[in-house]
Amino acid sequence: MPTSFVLDAAARAALFTDARSNTHFDDQPVDVETIREVWELVKWGPTGNNTVPMRLAIAQSDEARAAVIDNALPGNRPKLERAPLLLVAARDERFHDSIPSLGGSESAAARLDEDPVRRERMSHTGTMLQAGYFIIGLRAAGLAVRPYGGFDKAGMDAALLSGTSWRSEVLFGVGYPHPEDHGAGERQGRMSADQAVTVL
């Protein structure tokens, strides 16, 4: 349904220009229910064939937190330790099983079942798209978030996702923003649209 709705400048700033990739957070804990609410908000963002391949593992226990931190690259471990809540965004290798319940056809699910290469590609690209929507959703909920790609995926899968069809893709350190942390987004000489956008 067409809409003329546009976010105002304050909302755009909160989601994009003022938001930061934080490594320090306020002491306030993050309620798991808030993460569930964000997921419900962003899960229908567009992906290939309108599939939903991303899964979230919330590392709430001490053991799960330790597994996330231990499998991260050494330089990322202190940053992850400071985050009140750690999340693992994973792609589901069996995401196509849910296609019929999402409004797709049995035949589409069957075709993907027979094509593991295409299925892996779709699960990866769809999950990365959903991870982007998820970051915006967390910011919209007043949270700060830092994504991490530097970790041992095989080790993470063995530690937290063993026996499932989930495969880790991105880590998130999540918390409420610390007033003195300007985050990694505060840098000089940001790339302009003239440098990054071309019309073909």
mmCIF file of N, CA, C and O in Angstrom, residues 79-175:
data_model
loop_
_atom_site.group_PDB
_atom_site.id
_atom_site.type_symbol
_atom_site.label_atom_id
_atom_site.label_comp_id
_atom_site.label_asym_id
_atom_site.label_seq_id
_atom_site.Cartn_x
_atom_site.Cartn_y
_atom_site.Cartn_z
ATOM 1 N N LYS A 79 36.220 -6.072 23.736
ATOM 2 C CA LYS A 79 35.038 -5.301 23.337
ATOM 3 C C LYS A 79 33.768 -6.093 23.599
ATOM 4 O O LYS A 79 32.768 -5.555 24.094
ATOM 5 N N LEU A 80 33.808 -7.374 23.277
ATOM 6 C CA LEU A 80 32.645 -8.215 23.527
ATOM 7 C C LEU A 80 32.379 -8.382 25.018
ATOM 8 O O LEU A 80 31.222 -8.445 25.454
ATOM 9 N N GLU A 81 33.439 -8.460 25.805
ATOM 10 C CA GLU A 81 33.277 -8.602 27.254
ATOM 11 C C GLU A 81 32.534 -7.417 27.860
ATOM 12 O O GLU A 81 31.831 -7.559 28.869
ATOM 13 N N ARG A 82 32.673 -6.239 27.243
ATOM 14 C CA ARG A 82 32.026 -5.040 27.786
ATOM 15 C C ARG A 82 30.553 -4.927 27.402
ATOM 16 O O ARG A 82 29.837 -4.093 27.948
ATOM 17 N N ALA A 83 30.102 -5.735 26.458
ATOM 18 C CA ALA A 83 28.712 -5.651 26.008
ATOM 19 C C ALA A 83 27.797 -6.382 26.994
ATOM 20 O O ALA A 83 28.055 -7.543 27.340
ATOM 21 N N PRO A 84 26.719 -5.751 27.435
ATOM 22 C CA PRO A 84 25.795 -6.417 28.360
ATOM 23 C C PRO A 84 25.150 -7.673 27.775
ATOM 24 O O PRO A 84 24.848 -8.613 28.496
ATOM 25 N N LEU A 85 24.934 -7.693 26.457
ATOM 26 C CA LEU A 85 24.288 -8.840 25.842
ATOM 27 C C LEU A 85 25.005 -9.188 24.537
ATOM 28 O O LEU A 85 25.309 -8.303 23.738
ATOM 29 N N LEU A 86 25.263 -10.470 24.347
ATOM 30 C CA LEU A 86 25.917 -10.956 23.136
ATOM 31 C C LEU A 86 24.944 -11.808 22.338
ATOM 32 O O LEU A 86 24.230 -12.651 22.895
ATOM 33 N N LEU A 87 24.935 -11.576 21.026
ATOM 34 C CA LEU A 87 24.050 -12.313 20.128
ATOM 35 C C LEU A 87 24.866 -12.923 18.998
ATOM 36 O O LEU A 87 25.864 -12.339 18.561
ATOM 37 N N VAL A 88 24.422 -14.067 18.526
ATOM 38 C CA VAL A 88 24.999 -14.687 17.341
ATOM 39 C C VAL A 88 23.919 -14.731 16.273
ATOM 40 O O VAL A 88 22.874 -15.359 16.474
ATOM 41 N N ALA A 89 24.151 -14.039 15.173
ATOM 42 C CA ALA A 89 23.246 -14.124 14.028
ATOM 43 C C ALA A 89 23.730 -15.261 13.145
ATOM 44 O O ALA A 89 24.894 -15.301 12.737
ATOM 45 N N ALA A 90 22.849 -16.192 12.857
ATOM 46 C CA ALA A 90 23.195 -17.372 12.078
ATOM 47 C C ALA A 90 22.279 -17.493 10.868
ATOM 48 O O ALA A 90 21.174 -16.952 10.843
ATOM 49 N N ARG A 91 22.762 -18.192 9.871
ATOM 50 C CA ARG A 91 21.911 -18.546 8.736
ATOM 51 C C ARG A 91 21.447 -19.980 8.930
ATOM 52 O O ARG A 91 22.203 -20.849 9.388
ATOM 53 N N ASP A 92 20.206 -20.216 8.594
ATOM 54 C CA ASP A 92 19.655 -21.557 8.733
ATOM 55 C C ASP A 92 19.799 -22.292 7.403
ATOM 56 O O ASP A 92 19.211 -21.884 6.390
ATOM 57 N N GLU A 93 20.571 -23.361 7.389
ATOM 58 C CA GLU A 93 20.760 -24.128 6.163
ATOM 59 C C GLU A 93 19.474 -24.813 5.695
ATOM 60 O O GLU A 93 19.383 -25.245 4.549
ATOM 61 N N ARG A 94 18.485 -24.903 6.572
ATOM 62 C CA ARG A 94 17.194 -25.501 6.232
ATOM 63 C C ARG A 94 16.098 -24.439 6.190
ATOM 64 O O ARG A 94 14.920 -24.749 6.393
ATOM 65 N N PHE A 95 16.470 -23.194 5.890
ATOM 66 C CA PHE A 95 15.488 -22.109 5.882
ATOM 67 C C PHE A 95 14.355 -22.371 4.902
ATOM 68 O O PHE A 95 13.220 -21.906 5.091
ATOM 69 N N HIS A 96 14.659 -23.115 3.844
ATOM 70 C CA HIS A 96 13.654 -23.344 2.806
ATOM 71 C C HIS A 96 12.504 -24.230 3.277
ATOM 72 O O HIS A 96 11.428 -24.229 2.671
ATOM 73 N N ASP A 97 12.699 -24.937 4.380
ATOM 74 C CA ASP A 97 11.620 -25.779 4.899
ATOM 75 C C ASP A 97 10.400 -24.946 5.302
ATOM 76 O O ASP A 97 9.273 -25.456 5.307
ATOM 77 N N SER A 98 10.636 -23.679 5.663
ATOM 78 C CA SER A 98 9.529 -22.830 6.120
ATOM 79 C C SER A 98 8.890 -22.024 4.991
ATOM 80 O O SER A 98 7.946 -21.265 5.237
ATOM 81 N N ILE A 99 9.380 -22.176 3.758
ATOM 82 C CA ILE A 99 8.837 -21.384 2.645
ATOM 83 C C ILE A 99 7.326 -21.565 2.485
ATOM 84 O O ILE A 99 6.593 -20.573 2.352
ATOM 85 N N PRO A 100 6.789 -22.773 2.527
ATOM 86 C CA PRO A 100 5.334 -22.915 2.362
ATOM 87 C C PRO A 100 4.536 -22.183 3.444
ATOM 88 O O PRO A 100 3.486 -21.608 3.153
ATOM 89 N N SER A 101 5.032 -22.190 4.678
ATOM 90 C CA SER A 101 4.291 -21.514 5.755
ATOM 91 C C SER A 101 4.407 -20.003 5.674
ATOM 92 O O SER A 101 3.657 -19.279 6.338
ATOM 93 N N LEU A 102 5.355 -19.500 4.848
ATOM 94 C CA LEU A 102 5.516 -18.060 4.667
ATOM 95 C C LEU A 102 4.788 -17.553 3.419
ATOM 96 O O LEU A 102 4.952 -16.391 3.038
ATOM 97 N N GLY A 103 4.024 -18.405 2.793
ATOM 98 C CA GLY A 103 3.269 -17.992 1.616
ATOM 99 C C GLY A 103 3.873 -18.441 0.309
ATOM 100 O O GLY A 103 3.321 -18.184 -0.763
ATOM 101 N N GLY A 104 5.036 -19.107 0.365
ATOM 102 C CA GLY A 104 5.653 -19.621 -0.845
ATOM 103 C C GLY A 104 5.111 -20.996 -1.191
ATOM 104 O O GLY A 104 4.235 -21.538 -0.509
ATOM 105 N N SER A 105 5.649 -21.569 -2.241
ATOM 106 C CA SER A 105 5.123 -22.841 -2.729
ATOM 107 C C SER A 105 5.971 -24.023 -2.280
ATOM 108 O O SER A 105 7.158 -23.886 -1.986
ATOM 109 N N GLU A 106 5.338 -25.177 -2.246
ATOM 110 C CA GLU A 106 6.051 -26.420 -1.952
ATOM 111 C C GLU A 106 7.113 -26.684 -3.019
ATOM 112 O O GLU A 106 8.191 -27.185 -2.724
ATOM 113 N N SER A 107 6.803 -26.318 -4.265
ATOM 114 C CA SER A 107 7.742 -26.583 -5.355
ATOM 115 C C SER A 107 9.009 -25.750 -5.211
ATOM 116 O O SER A 107 10.112 -26.219 -5.513
ATOM 117 N N ALA A 108 8.871 -24.493 -4.735
ATOM 118 C CA ALA A 108 10.056 -23.657 -4.517
ATOM 119 C C ALA A 108 10.935 -24.260 -3.435
ATOM 120 O O ALA A 108 12.170 -24.285 -3.563
ATOM 121 N N ALA A 109 10.329 -24.750 -2.375
ATOM 122 C CA ALA A 109 11.096 -25.394 -1.313
ATOM 123 C C ALA A 109 11.785 -26.646 -1.831
ATOM 124 O O ALA A 109 12.943 -26.921 -1.497
ATOM 125 N N ALA A 110 11.086 -27.395 -2.675
ATOM 126 C CA ALA A 110 11.665 -28.625 -3.224
ATOM 127 C C ALA A 110 12.853 -28.323 -4.127
ATOM 128 O O ALA A 110 13.867 -29.031 -4.101
ATOM 129 N N ARG A 111 12.744 -27.270 -4.930
ATOM 130 C CA ARG A 111 13.857 -26.916 -5.823
ATOM 131 C C ARG A 111 15.097 -26.538 -5.025
ATOM 132 O O ARG A 111 16.215 -26.909 -5.388
ATOM 133 N N LEU A 112 14.914 -25.788 -3.956
ATOM 134 C CA LEU A 112 16.059 -25.413 -3.120
ATOM 135 C C LEU A 112 16.630 -26.628 -2.391
ATOM 136 O O LEU A 112 17.836 -26.713 -2.167
ATOM 137 N N ASP A 113 15.767 -27.548 -2.029
ATOM 138 C CA ASP A 113 16.243 -28.748 -1.347
ATOM 139 C C ASP A 113 17.190 -29.539 -2.241
ATOM 140 O O ASP A 113 18.132 -30.178 -1.745
ATOM 141 N N GLU A 114 16.977 -29.449 -3.541
ATOM 142 C CA GLU A 114 17.803 -30.183 -4.496
ATOM 143 C C GLU A 114 19.022 -29.388 -4.967
ATOM 144 O O GLU A 114 19.815 -29.911 -5.767
ATOM 145 N N ASP A 115 19.175 -28.162 -4.501
ATOM 146 C CA ASP A 115 20.261 -27.291 -4.977
ATOM 147 C C ASP A 115 20.985 -26.670 -3.782
ATOM 148 O O ASP A 115 20.771 -25.520 -3.429
ATOM 149 N N PRO A 116 21.866 -27.431 -3.131
ATOM 150 C CA PRO A 116 22.524 -26.933 -1.919
ATOM 151 C C PRO A 116 23.400 -25.712 -2.153
ATOM 152 O O PRO A 116 23.559 -24.886 -1.254
ATOM 153 N N VAL A 117 23.980 -25.572 -3.336
ATOM 154 C CA VAL A 117 24.834 -24.413 -3.609
ATOM 155 C C VAL A 117 23.995 -23.137 -3.607
ATOM 156 O O VAL A 117 24.349 -22.141 -2.973
ATOM 157 N N ARG A 118 22.898 -23.149 -4.343
ATOM 158 C CA ARG A 118 22.010 -21.988 -4.366
ATOM 159 C C ARG A 118 21.418 -21.725 -2.976
ATOM 160 O O ARG A 118 21.289 -20.593 -2.552
ATOM 161 N N ARG A 119 21.085 -22.785 -2.273
ATOM 162 C CA ARG A 119 20.500 -22.651 -0.934
ATOM 163 C C ARG A 119 21.476 -21.980 0.023
ATOM 164 O O ARG A 119 21.097 -21.092 0.795
ATOM 165 N N GLU A 120 22.743 -22.369 -0.035
ATOM 166 C CA GLU A 120 23.748 -21.748 0.829
ATOM 167 C C GLU A 120 23.923 -20.276 0.482
ATOM 168 O O GLU A 120 24.016 -19.423 1.374
ATOM 169 N N ARG A 121 23.960 -19.977 -0.810
ATOM 170 C CA ARG A 121 24.108 -18.584 -1.231
ATOM 171 C C ARG A 121 22.927 -17.738 -0.766
ATOM 172 O O ARG A 121 23.101 -16.646 -0.246
ATOM 173 N N MET A 122 21.725 -18.260 -0.932
ATOM 174 C CA MET A 122 20.535 -17.514 -0.519
ATOM 175 C C MET A 122 20.487 -17.337 0.997
ATOM 176 O O MET A 122 20.102 -16.271 1.492
ATOM 177 N N SER A 123 20.875 -18.357 1.720
ATOM 178 C CA SER A 123 20.831 -18.249 3.177
ATOM 179 C C SER A 123 21.830 -17.217 3.686
ATOM 180 O O SER A 123 21.559 -16.475 4.636
ATOM 181 N N HIS A 124 22.994 -17.144 3.026
ATOM 182 C CA HIS A 124 24.007 -16.163 3.424
ATOM 183 C C HIS A 124 23.571 -14.744 3.089
ATOM 184 O O HIS A 124 23.577 -13.863 3.961
ATOM 185 N N THR A 125 23.180 -14.507 1.838
ATOM 186 C CA THR A 125 22.830 -13.139 1.448
ATOM 187 C C THR A 125 21.575 -12.663 2.176
ATOM 188 O O THR A 125 21.495 -11.508 2.594
ATOM 189 N N GLY A 126 20.609 -13.556 2.345
ATOM 190 C CA GLY A 126 19.396 -13.173 3.067
ATOM 191 C C GLY A 126 19.679 -12.850 4.522
ATOM 192 O O GLY A 126 19.134 -11.892 5.085
ATOM 193 N N THR A 127 20.550 -13.639 5.141
ATOM 194 C CA THR A 127 20.894 -13.388 6.538
ATOM 195 C C THR A 127 21.636 -12.063 6.696
ATOM 196 O O THR A 127 21.385 -11.315 7.653
ATOM 197 N N MET A 128 22.536 -11.749 5.777
ATOM 198 C CA MET A 128 23.252 -10.485 5.874
ATOM 199 C C MET A 128 22.306 -9.295 5.690
ATOM 200 O O MET A 128 22.449 -8.259 6.345
ATOM 201 N N LEU A 129 21.326 -9.427 4.790
ATOM 202 C CA LEU A 129 20.308 -8.386 4.663
ATOM 203 C C LEU A 129 19.536 -8.230 5.969
ATOM 204 O O LEU A 129 19.346 -7.112 6.470
ATOM 205 N N GLN A 130 19.110 -9.344 6.529
ATOM 206 C CA GLN A 130 18.341 -9.280 7.764
ATOM 207 C C GLN A 130 19.168 -8.750 8.927
ATOM 208 O O GLN A 130 18.639 -8.080 9.820
ATOM 209 N N ALA A 131 20.463 -9.031 8.921
ATOM 210 C CA ALA A 131 21.334 -8.495 9.971
ATOM 211 C C ALA A 131 21.354 -6.969 9.920
ATOM 212 O O ALA A 131 21.378 -6.299 10.954
ATOM 213 N N GLY A 132 21.360 -6.412 8.693
ATOM 214 C CA GLY A 132 21.300 -4.962 8.558
ATOM 215 C C GLY A 132 19.998 -4.397 9.090
ATOM 216 O O GLY A 132 19.986 -3.384 9.813
ATOM 217 N N TYR A 133 18.883 -5.041 8.743
ATOM 218 C CA TYR A 133 17.592 -4.584 9.280
ATOM 219 C C TYR A 133 17.589 -4.672 10.807
ATOM 220 O O TYR A 133 17.040 -3.800 11.501
ATOM 221 N N PHE A 134 18.211 -5.723 11.319
ATOM 222 C CA PHE A 134 18.231 -5.942 12.766
ATOM 223 C C PHE A 134 18.996 -4.834 13.478
ATOM 224 O O PHE A 134 18.574 -4.364 14.542
ATOM 225 N N ILE A 135 20.113 -4.402 12.919
ATOM 226 C CA ILE A 135 20.872 -3.298 13.508
ATOM 227 C C ILE A 135 20.007 -2.049 13.602
ATOM 228 O O ILE A 135 19.970 -1.377 14.641
ATOM 229 N N ILE A 136 19.296 -1.725 12.527
ATOM 230 C CA ILE A 136 18.423 -0.556 12.537
ATOM 231 C C ILE A 136 17.311 -0.724 13.558
ATOM 232 O O ILE A 136 16.942 0.217 14.273
ATOM 233 N N GLY A 137 16.777 -1.937 13.664
ATOM 234 C CA GLY A 137 15.734 -2.194 14.652
ATOM 235 C C GLY A 137 16.226 -2.014 16.078
ATOM 236 O O GLY A 137 15.512 -1.468 16.929
ATOM 237 N N LEU A 138 17.450 -2.467 16.367
ATOM 238 C CA LEU A 138 18.016 -2.278 17.700
ATOM 239 C C LEU A 138 18.183 -0.798 18.004
ATOM 240 O O LEU A 138 17.871 -0.329 19.110
ATOM 241 N N ARG A 139 18.667 -0.037 17.031
ATOM 242 C CA ARG A 139 18.820 1.401 17.229
ATOM 243 C C ARG A 139 17.465 2.065 17.463
ATOM 244 O O ARG A 139 17.341 2.968 18.298
ATOM 245 N N ALA A 140 16.449 1.613 16.733
ATOM 246 C CA ALA A 140 15.114 2.175 16.904
ATOM 247 C C ALA A 140 14.560 1.895 18.297
ATOM 248 O O ALA A 140 13.706 2.648 18.797
ATOM 249 N N ALA A 141 15.048 0.844 18.944
ATOM 250 C CA ALA A 141 14.625 0.499 20.301
ATOM 251 C C ALA A 141 15.478 1.189 21.358
ATOM 252 O O ALA A 141 15.335 0.903 22.548
ATOM 253 N N GLY A 142 16.371 2.087 20.923
ATOM 254 C CA GLY A 142 17.201 2.827 21.868
ATOM 255 C C GLY A 142 18.474 2.124 22.269
ATOM 256 O O GLY A 142 19.167 2.561 23.195
ATOM 257 N N LEU A 143 18.819 1.060 21.586
ATOM 258 C CA LEU A 143 20.007 0.286 21.914
ATOM 259 C C LEU A 143 21.176 0.653 21.015
ATOM 260 O O LEU A 143 20.993 1.125 19.892
ATOM 261 N N ALA A 144 22.365 0.417 21.520
ATOM 262 C CA ALA A 144 23.591 0.547 20.729
ATOM 263 C C ALA A 144 24.049 -0.859 20.369
ATOM 264 O O ALA A 144 23.853 -1.805 21.132
ATOM 265 N N VAL A 145 24.680 -0.984 19.217
ATOM 266 C CA VAL A 145 25.086 -2.313 18.767
ATOM 267 C C VAL A 145 26.376 -2.209 17.971
ATOM 268 O O VAL A 145 26.587 -1.249 17.234
ATOM 269 N N ARG A 146 27.221 -3.213 18.137
ATOM 270 C CA ARG A 146 28.431 -3.317 17.324
ATOM 271 C C ARG A 146 28.476 -4.709 16.720
ATOM 272 O O ARG A 146 28.456 -5.714 17.453
ATOM 273 N N PRO A 147 28.526 -4.803 15.389
ATOM 274 C CA PRO A 147 28.650 -6.120 14.758
ATOM 275 C C PRO A 147 30.109 -6.548 14.655
ATOM 276 O O PRO A 147 31.009 -5.713 14.528
ATOM 277 N N TYR A 148 30.326 -7.859 14.680
ATOM 278 C CA TYR A 148 31.678 -8.418 14.573
ATOM 279 C C TYR A 148 31.673 -9.575 13.573
ATOM 280 O O TYR A 148 30.869 -10.493 13.678
ATOM 281 N N GLY A 149 32.614 -9.518 12.644
ATOM 282 C CA GLY A 149 32.796 -10.628 11.726
ATOM 283 C C GLY A 149 34.041 -11.432 12.041
ATOM 284 O O GLY A 149 34.248 -12.508 11.468
ATOM 285 N N GLY A 150 34.866 -10.932 12.957
ATOM 286 C CA GLY A 150 36.125 -11.583 13.281
ATOM 287 C C GLY A 150 35.965 -12.630 14.371
ATOM 288 O O GLY A 150 36.122 -12.331 15.553
ATOM 289 N N PHE A 151 35.670 -13.857 13.963
ATOM 290 C CA PHE A 151 35.557 -14.954 14.928
ATOM 291 C C PHE A 151 35.675 -16.278 14.191
ATOM 292 O O PHE A 151 35.550 -16.348 12.967
ATOM 293 N N ASP A 152 35.913 -17.328 14.937
ATOM 294 C CA ASP A 152 36.045 -18.678 14.393
ATOM 295 C C ASP A 152 34.642 -19.262 14.220
ATOM 296 O O ASP A 152 34.015 -19.700 15.187
ATOM 297 N N LYS A 153 34.160 -19.263 13.000
ATOM 298 C CA LYS A 153 32.787 -19.713 12.757
ATOM 299 C C LYS A 153 32.608 -21.193 13.083
ATOM 300 O O LYS A 153 31.599 -21.594 13.683
ATOM 301 N N ALA A 154 33.571 -22.006 12.680
ATOM 302 C CA ALA A 154 33.465 -23.436 12.969
ATOM 303 C C ALA A 154 33.464 -23.690 14.476
ATOM 304 O O ALA A 154 32.688 -24.514 14.983
ATOM 305 N N GLY A 155 34.323 -22.962 15.179
ATOM 306 C CA GLY A 155 34.363 -23.100 16.626
ATOM 307 C C GLY A 155 33.077 -22.632 17.285
ATOM 308 O O GLY A 155 32.585 -23.263 18.232
ATOM 309 N N MET A 156 32.520 -21.529 16.794
ATOM 310 C CA MET A 156 31.273 -21.015 17.332
ATOM 311 C C MET A 156 30.135 -21.999 17.090
ATOM 312 O O MET A 156 29.314 -22.264 17.978
ATOM 313 N N ASP A 157 30.093 -22.545 15.884
ATOM 314 C CA ASP A 157 29.039 -23.505 15.565
ATOM 315 C C ASP A 157 29.134 -24.735 16.461
ATOM 316 O O ASP A 157 28.112 -25.253 16.949
ATOM 317 N N ALA A 158 30.358 -25.211 16.673
ATOM 318 C CA ALA A 158 30.542 -26.399 17.510
ATOM 319 C C ALA A 158 30.161 -26.115 18.960
ATOM 320 O O ALA A 158 29.584 -26.968 19.644
ATOM 321 N N ALA A 159 30.460 -24.906 19.424
ATOM 322 C CA ALA A 159 30.211 -24.572 20.832
ATOM 323 C C ALA A 159 28.744 -24.298 21.124
ATOM 324 O O ALA A 159 28.230 -24.694 22.178
ATOM 325 N N LEU A 160 28.063 -23.617 20.205
ATOM 326 C CA LEU A 160 26.709 -23.144 20.504
ATOM 327 C C LEU A 160 25.620 -23.715 19.608
ATOM 328 O O LEU A 160 24.453 -23.731 20.005
ATOM 329 N N LEU A 161 25.968 -24.131 18.392
ATOM 330 C CA LEU A 161 24.932 -24.504 17.426
ATOM 331 C C LEU A 161 25.008 -25.960 16.998
ATOM 332 O O LEU A 161 24.374 -26.351 16.013
ATOM 333 N N SER A 162 25.744 -26.756 17.729
ATOM 334 C CA SER A 162 25.912 -28.159 17.383
ATOM 335 C C SER A 162 24.558 -28.877 17.367
ATOM 336 O O SER A 162 23.705 -28.657 18.232
ATOM 337 N N GLY A 163 24.366 -29.723 16.361
ATOM 338 C CA GLY A 163 23.127 -30.470 16.267
ATOM 339 C C GLY A 163 21.978 -29.712 15.630
ATOM 340 O O GLY A 163 20.861 -30.219 15.571
ATOM 341 N N THR A 164 22.250 -28.495 15.140
ATOM 342 C CA THR A 164 21.234 -27.706 14.468
ATOM 343 C C THR A 164 21.657 -27.451 13.021
ATOM 344 O O THR A 164 22.785 -27.763 12.631
ATOM 345 N N SER A 165 20.763 -26.861 12.244
ATOM 346 C CA SER A 165 21.088 -26.475 10.869
ATOM 347 C C SER A 165 21.522 -25.015 10.801
ATOM 348 O O SER A 165 21.612 -24.447 9.721
ATOM 349 N N TRP A 166 21.789 -24.402 11.954
ATOM 350 C CA TRP A 166 22.226 -22.999 12.008
ATOM 351 C C TRP A 166 23.733 -22.913 11.860
ATOM 352 O O TRP A 166 24.478 -23.728 12.425
ATOM 353 N N ARG A 167 24.187 -21.872 11.114
ATOM 354 C CA ARG A 167 25.618 -21.633 10.924
ATOM 355 C C ARG A 167 25.896 -20.149 11.182
ATOM 356 O O ARG A 167 25.304 -19.276 10.556
ATOM 357 N N SER A 168 26.804 -19.867 12.079
ATOM 358 C CA SER A 168 27.050 -18.496 12.526
ATOM 359 C C SER A 168 27.582 -17.617 11.405
ATOM 360 O O SER A 168 28.371 -18.064 10.570
ATOM 361 N N GLU A 169 27.143 -16.362 11.413
ATOM 362 C CA GLU A 169 27.559 -15.386 10.398
ATOM 363 C C GLU A 169 28.113 -14.106 11.023
ATOM 364 O O GLU A 169 29.136 -13.593 10.580
ATOM 365 N N VAL A 170 27.441 -13.550 12.021
ATOM 366 C CA VAL A 170 27.817 -12.257 12.595
ATOM 367 C C VAL A 170 27.570 -12.305 14.104
ATOM 368 O O VAL A 170 26.596 -12.917 14.563
ATOM 369 N N LEU A 171 28.460 -11.658 14.861
ATOM 370 C CA LEU A 171 28.241 -11.475 16.290
ATOM 371 C C LEU A 171 27.775 -10.043 16.541
ATOM 372 O O LEU A 171 28.174 -9.116 15.836
ATOM 373 N N PHE A 172 26.956 -9.864 17.569
ATOM 374 C CA PHE A 172 26.518 -8.537 17.966
ATOM 375 C C PHE A 172 26.786 -8.331 19.451
ATOM 376 O O PHE A 172 26.402 -9.169 20.281
ATOM 377 N N GLY A 173 27.452 -7.214 19.779
ATOM 378 C CA GLY A 173 27.523 -6.749 21.156
ATOM 379 C C GLY A 173 26.466 -5.674 21.320
ATOM 380 O O GLY A 173 26.484 -4.676 20.602
ATOM 381 N N VAL A 174 25.539 -5.870 22.252
ATOM 382 C CA VAL A 174 24.365 -5.001 22.369
ATOM 383 C C VAL A 174 24.243 -4.457 23.789
ATOM 384 O O VAL A 174 24.503 -5.161 24.764
ATOM 385 N N GLY A 175 23.855 -3.199 23.886
ATOM 386 C CA GLY A 175 23.598 -2.588 25.184
ATOM 387 C C GLY A 175 23.026 -1.202 24.995
ATOM 388 O O GLY A 175 22.825 -0.740 23.869
#
